[in-house]
Structure formats: structure tokens, C-alpha cells
mmCIF file of C-alpha atoms and ligand atoms in Angstrom:
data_model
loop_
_atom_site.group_PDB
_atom_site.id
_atom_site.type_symbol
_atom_site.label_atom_id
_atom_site.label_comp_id
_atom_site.label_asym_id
_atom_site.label_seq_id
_atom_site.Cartn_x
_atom_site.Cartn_y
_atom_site.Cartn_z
ATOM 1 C CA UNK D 1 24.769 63.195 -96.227
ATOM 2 C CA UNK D 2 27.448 63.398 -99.169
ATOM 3 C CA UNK D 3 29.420 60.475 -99.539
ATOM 4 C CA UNK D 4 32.842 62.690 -98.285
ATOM 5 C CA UNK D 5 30.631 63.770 -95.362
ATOM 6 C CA UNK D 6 30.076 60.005 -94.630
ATOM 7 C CA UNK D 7 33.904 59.371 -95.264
ATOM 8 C CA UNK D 8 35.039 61.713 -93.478
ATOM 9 C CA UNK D 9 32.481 61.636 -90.290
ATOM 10 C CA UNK D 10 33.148 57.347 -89.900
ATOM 11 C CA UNK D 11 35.163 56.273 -86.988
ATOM 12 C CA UNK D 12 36.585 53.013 -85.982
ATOM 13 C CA UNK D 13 34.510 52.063 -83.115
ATOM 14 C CA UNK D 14 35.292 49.613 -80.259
ATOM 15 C CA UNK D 15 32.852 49.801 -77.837
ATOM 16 C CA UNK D 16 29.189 48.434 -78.424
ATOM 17 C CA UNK D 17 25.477 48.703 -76.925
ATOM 18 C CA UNK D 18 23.898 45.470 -76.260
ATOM 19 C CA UNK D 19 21.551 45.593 -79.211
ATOM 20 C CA UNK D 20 21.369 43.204 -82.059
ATOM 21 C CA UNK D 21 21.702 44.330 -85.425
ATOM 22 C CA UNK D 22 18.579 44.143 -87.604
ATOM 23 C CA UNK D 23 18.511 41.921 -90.843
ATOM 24 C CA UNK D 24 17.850 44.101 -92.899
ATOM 25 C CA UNK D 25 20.830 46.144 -91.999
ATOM 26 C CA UNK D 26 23.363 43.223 -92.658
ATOM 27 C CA UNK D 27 21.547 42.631 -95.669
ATOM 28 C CA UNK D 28 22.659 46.218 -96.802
ATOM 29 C CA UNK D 29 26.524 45.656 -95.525
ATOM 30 C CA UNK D 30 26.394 42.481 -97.227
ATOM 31 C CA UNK D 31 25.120 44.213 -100.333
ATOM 32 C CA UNK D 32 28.065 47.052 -100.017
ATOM 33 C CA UNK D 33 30.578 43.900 -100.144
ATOM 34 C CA UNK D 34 29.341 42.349 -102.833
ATOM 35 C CA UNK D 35 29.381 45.339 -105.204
ATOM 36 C CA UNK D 36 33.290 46.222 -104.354
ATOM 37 C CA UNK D 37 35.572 46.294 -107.127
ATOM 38 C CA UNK D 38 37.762 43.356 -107.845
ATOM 39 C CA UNK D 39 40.678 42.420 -109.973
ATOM 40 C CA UNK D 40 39.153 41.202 -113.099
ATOM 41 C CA UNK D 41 35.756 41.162 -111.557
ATOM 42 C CA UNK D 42 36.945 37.376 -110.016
ATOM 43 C CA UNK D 43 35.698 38.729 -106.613
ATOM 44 C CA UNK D 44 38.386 36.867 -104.910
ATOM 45 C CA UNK D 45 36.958 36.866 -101.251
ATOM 46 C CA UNK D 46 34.637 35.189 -98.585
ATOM 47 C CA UNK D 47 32.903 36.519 -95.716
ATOM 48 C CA UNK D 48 32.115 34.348 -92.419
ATOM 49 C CA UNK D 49 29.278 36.023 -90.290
ATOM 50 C CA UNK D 50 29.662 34.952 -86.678
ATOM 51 C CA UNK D 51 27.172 35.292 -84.639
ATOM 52 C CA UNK D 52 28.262 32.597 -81.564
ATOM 53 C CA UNK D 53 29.314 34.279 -78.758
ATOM 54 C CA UNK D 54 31.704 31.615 -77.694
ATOM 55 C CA UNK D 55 33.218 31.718 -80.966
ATOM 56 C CA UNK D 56 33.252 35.389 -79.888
ATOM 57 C CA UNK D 57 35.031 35.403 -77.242
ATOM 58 C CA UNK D 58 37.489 32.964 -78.913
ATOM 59 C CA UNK D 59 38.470 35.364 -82.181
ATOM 60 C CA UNK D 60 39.115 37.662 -78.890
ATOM 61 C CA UNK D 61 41.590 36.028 -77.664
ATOM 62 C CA UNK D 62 42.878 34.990 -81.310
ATOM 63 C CA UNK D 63 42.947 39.361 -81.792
ATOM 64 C CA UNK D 64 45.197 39.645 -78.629
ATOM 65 C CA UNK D 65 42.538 39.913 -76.726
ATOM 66 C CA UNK D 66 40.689 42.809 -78.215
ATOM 67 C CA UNK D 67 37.465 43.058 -76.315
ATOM 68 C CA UNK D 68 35.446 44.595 -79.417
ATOM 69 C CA UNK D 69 35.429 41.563 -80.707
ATOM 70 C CA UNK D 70 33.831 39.681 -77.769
ATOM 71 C CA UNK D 71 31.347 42.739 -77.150
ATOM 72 C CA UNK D 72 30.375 42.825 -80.838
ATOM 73 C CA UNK D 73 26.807 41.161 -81.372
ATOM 74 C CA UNK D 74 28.317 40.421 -85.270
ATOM 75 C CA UNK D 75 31.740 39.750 -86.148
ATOM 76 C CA UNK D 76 32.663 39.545 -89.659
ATOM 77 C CA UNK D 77 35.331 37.811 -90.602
ATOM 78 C CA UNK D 78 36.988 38.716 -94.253
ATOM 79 C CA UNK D 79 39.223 36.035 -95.996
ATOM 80 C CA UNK D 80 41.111 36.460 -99.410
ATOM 81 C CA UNK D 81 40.157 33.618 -101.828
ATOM 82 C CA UNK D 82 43.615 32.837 -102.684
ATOM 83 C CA UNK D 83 43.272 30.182 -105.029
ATOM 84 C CA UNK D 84 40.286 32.063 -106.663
ATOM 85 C CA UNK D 85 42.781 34.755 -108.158
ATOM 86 C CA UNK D 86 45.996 32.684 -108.650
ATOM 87 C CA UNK D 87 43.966 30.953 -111.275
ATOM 88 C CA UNK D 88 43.391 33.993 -113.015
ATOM 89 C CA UNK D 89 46.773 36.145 -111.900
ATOM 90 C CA UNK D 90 49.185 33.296 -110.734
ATOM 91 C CA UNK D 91 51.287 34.561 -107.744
ATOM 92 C CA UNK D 92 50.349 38.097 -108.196
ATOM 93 C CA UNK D 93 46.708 37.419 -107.089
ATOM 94 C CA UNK D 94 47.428 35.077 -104.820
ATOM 95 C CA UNK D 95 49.696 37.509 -102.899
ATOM 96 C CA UNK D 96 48.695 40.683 -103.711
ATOM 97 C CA UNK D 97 44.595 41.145 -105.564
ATOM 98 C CA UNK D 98 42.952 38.817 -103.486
ATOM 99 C CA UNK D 99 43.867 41.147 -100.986
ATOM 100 C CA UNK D 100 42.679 43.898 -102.288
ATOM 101 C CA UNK D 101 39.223 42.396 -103.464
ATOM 102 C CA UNK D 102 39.144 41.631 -99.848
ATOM 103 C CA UNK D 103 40.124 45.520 -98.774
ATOM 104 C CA UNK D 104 37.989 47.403 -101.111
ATOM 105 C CA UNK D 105 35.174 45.345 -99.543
ATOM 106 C CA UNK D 106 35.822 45.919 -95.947
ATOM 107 C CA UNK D 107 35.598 50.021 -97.009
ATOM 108 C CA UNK D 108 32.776 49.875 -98.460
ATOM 109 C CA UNK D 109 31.052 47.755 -95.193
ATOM 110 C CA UNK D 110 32.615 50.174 -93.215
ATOM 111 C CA UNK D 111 30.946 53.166 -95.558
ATOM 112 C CA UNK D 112 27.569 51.086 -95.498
ATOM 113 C CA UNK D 113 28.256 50.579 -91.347
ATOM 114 C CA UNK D 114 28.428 54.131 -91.067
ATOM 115 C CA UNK D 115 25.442 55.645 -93.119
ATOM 116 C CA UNK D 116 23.217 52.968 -91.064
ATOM 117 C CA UNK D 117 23.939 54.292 -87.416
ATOM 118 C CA UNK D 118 26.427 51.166 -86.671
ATOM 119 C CA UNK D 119 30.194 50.991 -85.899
ATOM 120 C CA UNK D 120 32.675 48.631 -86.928
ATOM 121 C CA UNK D 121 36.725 48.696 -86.684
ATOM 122 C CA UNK D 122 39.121 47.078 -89.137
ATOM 123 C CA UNK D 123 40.824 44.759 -87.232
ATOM 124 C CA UNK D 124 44.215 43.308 -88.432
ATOM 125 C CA UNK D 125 46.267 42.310 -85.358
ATOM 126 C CA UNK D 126 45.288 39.037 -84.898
ATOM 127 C CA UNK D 127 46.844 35.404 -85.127
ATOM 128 C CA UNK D 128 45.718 33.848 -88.957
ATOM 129 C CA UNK D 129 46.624 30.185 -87.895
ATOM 130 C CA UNK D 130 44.046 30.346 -84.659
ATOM 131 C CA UNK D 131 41.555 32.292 -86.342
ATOM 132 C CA UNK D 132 41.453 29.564 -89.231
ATOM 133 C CA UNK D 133 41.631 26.855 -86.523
ATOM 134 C CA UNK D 134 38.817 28.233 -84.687
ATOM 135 C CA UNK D 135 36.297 28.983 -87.862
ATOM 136 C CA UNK D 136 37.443 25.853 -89.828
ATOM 137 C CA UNK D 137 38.231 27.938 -92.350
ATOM 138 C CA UNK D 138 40.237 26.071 -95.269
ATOM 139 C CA UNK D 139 43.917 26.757 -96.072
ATOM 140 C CA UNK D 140 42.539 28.045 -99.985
ATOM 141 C CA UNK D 141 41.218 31.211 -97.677
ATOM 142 C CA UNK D 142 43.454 33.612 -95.957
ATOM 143 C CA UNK D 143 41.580 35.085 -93.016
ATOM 144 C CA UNK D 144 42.907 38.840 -93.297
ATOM 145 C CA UNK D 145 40.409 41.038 -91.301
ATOM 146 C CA UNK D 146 37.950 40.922 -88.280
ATOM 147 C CA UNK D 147 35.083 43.317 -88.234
ATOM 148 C CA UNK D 148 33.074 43.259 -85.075
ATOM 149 C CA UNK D 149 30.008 45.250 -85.719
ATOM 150 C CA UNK D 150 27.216 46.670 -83.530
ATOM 151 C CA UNK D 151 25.549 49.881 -82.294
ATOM 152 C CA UNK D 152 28.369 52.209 -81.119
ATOM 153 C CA UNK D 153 28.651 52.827 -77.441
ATOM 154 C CA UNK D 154 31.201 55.452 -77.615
ATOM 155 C CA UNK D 155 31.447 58.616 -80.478
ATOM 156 C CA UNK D 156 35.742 59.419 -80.374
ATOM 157 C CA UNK D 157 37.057 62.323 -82.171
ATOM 158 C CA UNK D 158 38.652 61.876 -85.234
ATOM 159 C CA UNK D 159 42.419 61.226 -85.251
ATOM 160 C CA UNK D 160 44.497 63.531 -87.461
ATOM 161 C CA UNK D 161 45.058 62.918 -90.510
ATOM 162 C CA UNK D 162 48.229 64.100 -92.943
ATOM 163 C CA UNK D 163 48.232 67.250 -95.239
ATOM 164 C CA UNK D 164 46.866 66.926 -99.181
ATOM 165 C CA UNK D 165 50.331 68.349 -99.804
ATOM 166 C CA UNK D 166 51.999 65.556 -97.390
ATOM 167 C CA UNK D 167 50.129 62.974 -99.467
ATOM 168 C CA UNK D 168 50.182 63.935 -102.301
ATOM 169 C CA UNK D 169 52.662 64.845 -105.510
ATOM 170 C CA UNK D 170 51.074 66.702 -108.230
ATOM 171 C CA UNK D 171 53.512 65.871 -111.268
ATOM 172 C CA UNK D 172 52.430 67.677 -114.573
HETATM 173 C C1 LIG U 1 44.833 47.366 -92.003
HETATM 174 C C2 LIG U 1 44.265 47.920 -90.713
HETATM 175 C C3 LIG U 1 44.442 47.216 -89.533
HETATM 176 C C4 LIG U 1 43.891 47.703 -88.336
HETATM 177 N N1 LIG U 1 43.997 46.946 -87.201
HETATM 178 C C5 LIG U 1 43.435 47.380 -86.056
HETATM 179 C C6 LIG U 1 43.454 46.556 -84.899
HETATM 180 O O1 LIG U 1 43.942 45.427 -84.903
HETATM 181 N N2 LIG U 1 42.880 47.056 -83.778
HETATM 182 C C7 LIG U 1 42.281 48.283 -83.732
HETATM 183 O O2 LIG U 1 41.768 48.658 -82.669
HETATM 184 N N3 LIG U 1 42.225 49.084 -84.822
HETATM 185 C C8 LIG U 1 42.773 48.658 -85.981
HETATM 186 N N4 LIG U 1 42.682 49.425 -87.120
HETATM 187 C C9 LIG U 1 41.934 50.706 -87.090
HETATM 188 C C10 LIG U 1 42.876 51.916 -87.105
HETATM 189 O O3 LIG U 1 43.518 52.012 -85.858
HETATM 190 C C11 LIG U 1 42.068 53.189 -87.426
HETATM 191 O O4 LIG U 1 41.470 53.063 -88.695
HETATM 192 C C12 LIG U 1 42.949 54.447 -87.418
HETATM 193 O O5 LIG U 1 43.454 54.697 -86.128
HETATM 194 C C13 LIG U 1 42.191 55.699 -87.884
HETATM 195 O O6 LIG U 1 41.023 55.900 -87.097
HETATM 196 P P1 LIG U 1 39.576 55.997 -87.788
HETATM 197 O O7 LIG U 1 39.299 54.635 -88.402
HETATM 198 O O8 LIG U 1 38.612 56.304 -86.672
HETATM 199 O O9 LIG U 1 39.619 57.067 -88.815
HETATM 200 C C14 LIG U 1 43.207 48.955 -88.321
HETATM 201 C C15 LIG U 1 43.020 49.649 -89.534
HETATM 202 C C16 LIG U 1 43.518 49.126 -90.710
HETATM 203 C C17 LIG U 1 43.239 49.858 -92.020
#
């Protein structure tokens, strides 16, 4: 499959088989994270692989309930190393790169996800405070997105998407 192939054929997924994910598959989505680009290579991000299902069900509730989070034999939790890039951009890392490092690797797990026969859905809607409360994470790292992965138990349709011309402005 070409990589625009595997782009364009990923869905979010939200429903999952009962089926745990083999090691050597998170090995690979851990790999796809780790090789992300970064501002100034400073890799300002930590992943939190959670595996508990009562911690599960609580990151559920945390997302608003979203099931896919319960149902998800893996849910990985992305957090922006905040302090990690204000040392080396002040306040523009720490509001605005650590972020990214953090988004650029959630695409390529997502890519990785894909190409391996799993699902995942980036999930944003979620309360930061309970999430941290729940995971112990420190206030240094900003829990920013929830990735429940597993084996997807549903294939939907891709949405639409917008025009080239609609996204795009060729200036010469
Ligand atoms: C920043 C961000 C936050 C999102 N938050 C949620 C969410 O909380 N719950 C959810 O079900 N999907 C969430 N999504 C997934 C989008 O709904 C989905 O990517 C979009 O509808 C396009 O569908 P596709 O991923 O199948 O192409 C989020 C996506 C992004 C990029």
C-alpha cells in the first residue's frame, strides 16, 4: 500500500473486538512515535500506556463518557512535555511546540495503527484536570490526547473531506 493509500484509507475507529493487541505491534506504534518530528529535535512529549481496565473505564468517564475508551484493550494517553520545550523556546514551546511534538506523533501512531490492521481515534474531548488526577500524571505534562487502540469492530465510510481548491491558495 502507498503511504497516500494508507492516509487516505485510515478511519477513526470507536468500536473494538475483544482481542489484545500483540507486542510486537505496540512495539511498532511506539517506534512510529518516537521517530516524529519535533521542534528542535527536543521531542517534547510522553506517552502513558494503560492497560488497567478500571483505569479504563475511569479515562471514560474523564472523555464524557466515550465508550471507546473503556472498550479499548490499550489506551494511550499523549502528554506535551511542557517544561521540556520552554527550556529551549520559553512560552512559545510551552504553549504552542510541545503540542505539536505531541500531534505529529499521534499521526504517525495513527499511520502505524492503520498499516497493522488496528484502529485508534484521536480523542480530544476530555477533562485534563481528571485525566491527570486519575494517571498521576505531573503538572510539567499536559495530557492533550487519548488514543484507545484495538482491533476494529466496525469499518465506517469515510467522511468528506474539503476541495484542494477549498484548502488551498496557490500564490506565485
Ligand atoms: C484534535 C482532534 C480531536 C478529536 N476528538 C475526538 C473526540 O473527542 N471524540 C471522537 O469520537 N473523535 C474525535 N476526533 C476524531 C474526528 O472526529 C475524526 O478524525 C474526523 O471526524 C474525521 O474522521 P476520520 O478520522 O475517520 O477521517 C478528534 C480528532 C482530532 C484531530
Amino acid at each position: 500500500m502507498s503511504l497516500l493509500e494508507t492516509i487516505k484509507e485510515r478511519r477513526s475507529i470507536r468500536k473494538f473486538k475483544r482481542k489484545d493487541i500483540p507486542e510486537e505491534h505496540l512495539e511498532k506504534i511506539m517506534e512510529a512515535a518516537r521517530w516524529a518530528p519535533s521542534a528542535g529535535n527536543l521531542q517534547s512529549r510522553k506517552f502513558l500506556i494503560v492497560k488497567n481496565p478500571q483505569l479504563k473505564n475511569e479515562l471514560s468517564k474523564a472523555a464524557y463518557g466515550q465508550q471507546s475508551i473503556a472498550e479499548a484493550p490499550i489506551v494511550i494517553v499523549a502528554c506535551a512535555d511542557l517544561e521540556r520545550s520552554a527550556l529551549g523556546y520559553g512560552e512559545r514551546g510551552r504553549n504552542l511546540y510541545c503540542l505539536f511534538d505531541v500531534a505529529a506523533s499521534v499521526e504517525n501512531m495513527l499511520l502505524e495503527i492503520h498499516e497493522l490492521g488496528l484502529g485508534a481515534c484521536w480523542i480530544g474531548a476530555f477533562d485534563e484536570r481528571l485525566v491527570a488526577g486519575i494517571l498521576d500524571i505531573p503538572s510539567t505534562l499536559r495530557p492533550v490526547t487519548l488514543l484507545p487502540v484495538g482491533y476494529p469492530a466496525e469499518k465506517p465510510s469515510p467522511p468528506p473531506r474539503v476541495s484542494i481548491e477549498e484548502a488551498f491558495k496557490v500564490i506565485d
